[in-house]
Amino acid sequence: MRKKRLLLILPAMLAIGLVHAQTGNTQLGDGAGVNITSGDYDTFIGDSAGYSVTSGSYNTHVGFGAGYSNTSGSDNSTLGYRAGFSNTTGTDNVYIGKFAGYAATGTDNTFVGSEAGYRVTTGADNTFI
């Protein structure tokens, strides 16, 4: 009887693994990257870092709530308390500092410093230091 259960459970476990396959993700912290389903090579460190990411790849979110709203944006780097908090789909952004790029949703932005670009909501290729 025990062998039968194993034979039935093993294919189910393999199927689940294939449906939610991700490669090279690192998650450390309560709620860090908990919603990811298909993104690859992401790093989430800190409580709720990258919380909403489902399919974004090559993101690095470090700090409490860093990159929190990012769902499918890729190639973003956020470092600091709620840095890049509102970015949902933007790509190639760098936000470093507490609240840096907090409301930003664009692409190719670089905000460095505490609250740098805090109120910027749209636009691309911005640099705030």
PDB file of C-alpha atoms in Angstrom:
ATOM      1  CA  MET A   1       0.000   0.000   0.000  1.00  0.00           C
ATOM      2  CA  ARG A   2       2.844   2.395   0.826  1.00  0.00           C
ATOM      3  CA  LYS A   3       4.433   1.947  -2.614  1.00  0.00           C
ATOM      4  CA  LYS A   4       1.140   2.799  -4.329  1.00  0.00           C
ATOM      5  CA  ARG A   5       0.894   6.104  -2.464  1.00  0.00           C
ATOM      6  CA  LEU A   6       4.427   7.041  -3.404  1.00  0.00           C
ATOM      7  CA  LEU A   7       3.795   6.194  -7.025  1.00  0.00           C
ATOM      8  CA  LEU A   8       0.718   8.441  -7.063  1.00  0.00           C
ATOM      9  CA  ILE A   9       2.243  11.314  -5.094  1.00  0.00           C
ATOM     10  CA  LEU A  10       5.518  11.529  -7.010  1.00  0.00           C
ATOM     11  CA  PRO A  11       3.969  12.425 -10.421  1.00  0.00           C
ATOM     12  CA  ALA A  12       1.764  15.035  -8.747  1.00  0.00           C
ATOM     13  CA  MET A  13       4.789  16.630  -7.073  1.00  0.00           C
ATOM     14  CA  LEU A  14       6.679  16.680 -10.366  1.00  0.00           C
ATOM     15  CA  ALA A  15       3.734  18.289 -12.163  1.00  0.00           C
ATOM     16  CA  ILE A  16       3.483  21.024  -9.533  1.00  0.00           C
ATOM     17  CA  GLY A  17       7.194  21.677  -9.831  1.00  0.00           C
ATOM     18  CA  LEU A  18       6.939  22.071 -13.594  1.00  0.00           C
ATOM     19  CA  VAL A  19       4.006  24.473 -13.402  1.00  0.00           C
ATOM     20  CA  HIS A  20       5.784  26.792 -10.965  1.00  0.00           C
ATOM     21  CA  ALA A  21       9.308  26.408 -12.295  1.00  0.00           C
ATOM     22  CA  GLN A  22      11.688  29.239 -11.500  1.00  0.00           C
ATOM     23  CA  THR A  23      15.433  29.311 -11.754  1.00  0.00           C
ATOM     24  CA  GLY A  24      17.998  31.005  -9.554  1.00  0.00           C
ATOM     25  CA  ASN A  25      15.740  33.007  -7.229  1.00  0.00           C
ATOM     26  CA  THR A  26      16.847  33.970  -3.720  1.00  0.00           C
ATOM     27  CA  GLN A  27      14.300  34.952  -1.082  1.00  0.00           C
ATOM     28  CA  LEU A  28      15.165  35.975   2.469  1.00  0.00           C
ATOM     29  CA  GLY A  29      12.686  37.715   4.751  1.00  0.00           C
ATOM     30  CA  ASP A  30       9.040  37.523   5.729  1.00  0.00           C
ATOM     31  CA  GLY A  31       6.967  37.984   2.559  1.00  0.00           C
ATOM     32  CA  ALA A  32      10.012  38.460   0.328  1.00  0.00           C
ATOM     33  CA  GLY A  33       9.099  37.469  -3.231  1.00  0.00           C
ATOM     34  CA  VAL A  34       6.240  35.289  -2.018  1.00  0.00           C
ATOM     35  CA  ASN A  35       4.082  35.766  -5.130  1.00  0.00           C
ATOM     36  CA  ILE A  36       6.660  34.838  -7.758  1.00  0.00           C
ATOM     37  CA  THR A  37       5.448  32.203 -10.201  1.00  0.00           C
ATOM     38  CA  SER A  38       7.644  32.396 -13.281  1.00  0.00           C
ATOM     39  CA  GLY A  39      10.378  35.001 -12.805  1.00  0.00           C
ATOM     40  CA  ASP A  40      14.009  33.889 -12.871  1.00  0.00           C
ATOM     41  CA  TYR A  41      17.266  35.061 -11.285  1.00  0.00           C
ATOM     42  CA  ASP A  42      15.640  37.455  -8.797  1.00  0.00           C
ATOM     43  CA  THR A  43      17.014  38.339  -5.367  1.00  0.00           C
ATOM     44  CA  PHE A  44      14.675  39.470  -2.583  1.00  0.00           C
ATOM     45  CA  ILE A  45      16.170  40.311   0.804  1.00  0.00           C
ATOM     46  CA  GLY A  46      14.123  41.960   3.555  1.00  0.00           C
ATOM     47  CA  ASP A  47      10.559  41.852   4.804  1.00  0.00           C
ATOM     48  CA  SER A  48       8.152  42.245   1.860  1.00  0.00           C
ATOM     49  CA  ALA A  49      10.976  42.937  -0.612  1.00  0.00           C
ATOM     50  CA  GLY A  50       9.637  42.219  -4.102  1.00  0.00           C
ATOM     51  CA  TYR A  51       6.361  41.153  -2.513  1.00  0.00           C
ATOM     52  CA  SER A  52       4.214  41.511  -5.669  1.00  0.00           C
ATOM     53  CA  VAL A  53       6.674  40.116  -8.235  1.00  0.00           C
ATOM     54  CA  THR A  54       5.018  37.350 -10.238  1.00  0.00           C
ATOM     55  CA  SER A  55       6.954  37.161 -13.490  1.00  0.00           C
ATOM     56  CA  GLY A  56       9.745  39.737 -13.419  1.00  0.00           C
ATOM     57  CA  SER A  57      13.304  38.489 -13.902  1.00  0.00           C
ATOM     58  CA  TYR A  58      16.796  39.720 -13.015  1.00  0.00           C
ATOM     59  CA  ASN A  59      15.542  41.994 -10.222  1.00  0.00           C
ATOM     60  CA  THR A  60      17.380  42.736  -6.991  1.00  0.00           C
ATOM     61  CA  HIS A  61      15.237  44.153  -4.172  1.00  0.00           C
ATOM     62  CA  VAL A  62      16.964  44.667  -0.820  1.00  0.00           C
ATOM     63  CA  GLY A  63      15.316  46.348   2.168  1.00  0.00           C
ATOM     64  CA  PHE A  64      11.928  46.462   3.855  1.00  0.00           C
ATOM     65  CA  GLY A  65       9.305  46.840   1.103  1.00  0.00           C
ATOM     66  CA  ALA A  66      11.903  47.490  -1.604  1.00  0.00           C
ATOM     67  CA  GLY A  67      10.336  46.878  -5.021  1.00  0.00           C
ATOM     68  CA  TYR A  68       7.088  45.970  -3.254  1.00  0.00           C
ATOM     69  CA  SER A  69       4.653  46.649  -6.144  1.00  0.00           C
ATOM     70  CA  ASN A  70       6.811  45.303  -8.978  1.00  0.00           C
ATOM     71  CA  THR A  71       4.774  42.614 -10.729  1.00  0.00           C
ATOM     72  CA  SER A  72       6.444  41.986 -14.074  1.00  0.00           C
ATOM     73  CA  GLY A  73       9.197  44.581 -14.383  1.00  0.00           C
ATOM     74  CA  SER A  74      12.664  43.161 -15.011  1.00  0.00           C
ATOM     75  CA  ASP A  75      16.273  44.242 -14.534  1.00  0.00           C
ATOM     76  CA  ASN A  76      15.495  46.550 -11.598  1.00  0.00           C
ATOM     77  CA  SER A  77      17.752  47.161  -8.601  1.00  0.00           C
ATOM     78  CA  THR A  78      16.328  48.656  -5.423  1.00  0.00           C
ATOM     79  CA  LEU A  79      18.197  49.138  -2.166  1.00  0.00           C
ATOM     80  CA  GLY A  80      16.650  50.795   0.855  1.00  0.00           C
ATOM     81  CA  TYR A  81      13.474  51.103   2.879  1.00  0.00           C
ATOM     82  CA  ARG A  82      10.592  51.087   0.344  1.00  0.00           C
ATOM     83  CA  ALA A  83      12.877  52.069  -2.527  1.00  0.00           C
ATOM     84  CA  GLY A  84      11.047  51.679  -5.857  1.00  0.00           C
ATOM     85  CA  PHE A  85       7.884  50.857  -3.920  1.00  0.00           C
ATOM     86  CA  SER A  86       5.322  51.759  -6.634  1.00  0.00           C
ATOM     87  CA  ASN A  87       7.147  50.514  -9.733  1.00  0.00           C
ATOM     88  CA  THR A  88       4.898  47.814 -11.194  1.00  0.00           C
ATOM     89  CA  THR A  89       6.159  47.077 -14.703  1.00  0.00           C
ATOM     90  CA  GLY A  90       9.096  49.442 -15.296  1.00  0.00           C
ATOM     91  CA  THR A  91      12.437  47.987 -16.343  1.00  0.00           C
ATOM     92  CA  ASP A  92      16.124  48.832 -15.986  1.00  0.00           C
ATOM     93  CA  ASN A  93      15.692  51.104 -12.954  1.00  0.00           C
ATOM     94  CA  VAL A  94      18.121  51.729 -10.094  1.00  0.00           C
ATOM     95  CA  TYR A  95      16.749  53.115  -6.823  1.00  0.00           C
ATOM     96  CA  ILE A  96      19.167  53.454  -3.910  1.00  0.00           C
ATOM     97  CA  GLY A  97      18.172  55.048  -0.610  1.00  0.00           C
ATOM     98  CA  LYS A  98      15.191  55.227   1.723  1.00  0.00           C
ATOM     99  CA  PHE A  99      12.071  56.004  -0.369  1.00  0.00           C
ATOM    100  CA  ALA A 100      14.200  56.542  -3.514  1.00  0.00           C
ATOM    101  CA  GLY A 101      11.889  56.366  -6.535  1.00  0.00           C
ATOM    102  CA  TYR A 102       8.974  55.624  -4.200  1.00  0.00           C
ATOM    103  CA  ALA A 103       6.194  56.604  -6.664  1.00  0.00           C
ATOM    104  CA  ALA A 104       8.107  56.084  -9.929  1.00  0.00           C
ATOM    105  CA  THR A 105       6.681  53.787 -12.598  1.00  0.00           C
ATOM    106  CA  GLY A 106       8.887  54.537 -15.627  1.00  0.00           C
ATOM    107  CA  THR A 107      11.914  52.833 -17.134  1.00  0.00           C
ATOM    108  CA  ASP A 108      15.660  53.466 -17.221  1.00  0.00           C
ATOM    109  CA  ASN A 109      15.618  55.731 -14.156  1.00  0.00           C
ATOM    110  CA  THR A 110      18.428  56.177 -11.634  1.00  0.00           C
ATOM    111  CA  PHE A 111      17.610  57.704  -8.242  1.00  0.00           C
ATOM    112  CA  VAL A 112      20.322  57.776  -5.575  1.00  0.00           C
ATOM    113  CA  GLY A 113      19.845  59.227  -2.096  1.00  0.00           C
ATOM    114  CA  SER A 114      17.224  59.351   0.619  1.00  0.00           C
ATOM    115  CA  GLU A 115      13.888  60.245  -1.033  1.00  0.00           C
ATOM    116  CA  ALA A 116      15.576  60.920  -4.403  1.00  0.00           C
ATOM    117  CA  GLY A 117      12.813  61.127  -7.014  1.00  0.00           C
ATOM    118  CA  TYR A 118      10.228  60.461  -4.289  1.00  0.00           C
ATOM    119  CA  ARG A 119       7.371  62.261  -6.101  1.00  0.00           C
ATOM    120  CA  VAL A 120       8.300  61.336  -9.685  1.00  0.00           C
ATOM    121  CA  THR A 121       5.473  59.173 -11.020  1.00  0.00           C
ATOM    122  CA  THR A 122       6.184  58.771 -14.742  1.00  0.00           C
ATOM    123  CA  GLY A 123       8.957  59.313 -17.240  1.00  0.00           C
ATOM    124  CA  ALA A 124      12.038  57.533 -18.457  1.00  0.00           C
ATOM    125  CA  ASP A 125      15.776  58.120 -18.420  1.00  0.00           C
ATOM    126  CA  ASN A 126      15.647  60.336 -15.306  1.00  0.00           C
ATOM    127  CA  THR A 127      18.632  60.734 -12.998  1.00  0.00           C
ATOM    128  CA  PHE A 128      18.342  62.170  -9.471  1.00  0.00           C
ATOM    129  CA  ILE A 129      21.301  62.232  -7.092  1.00  0.00           C
TER     130      ILE A 129
END
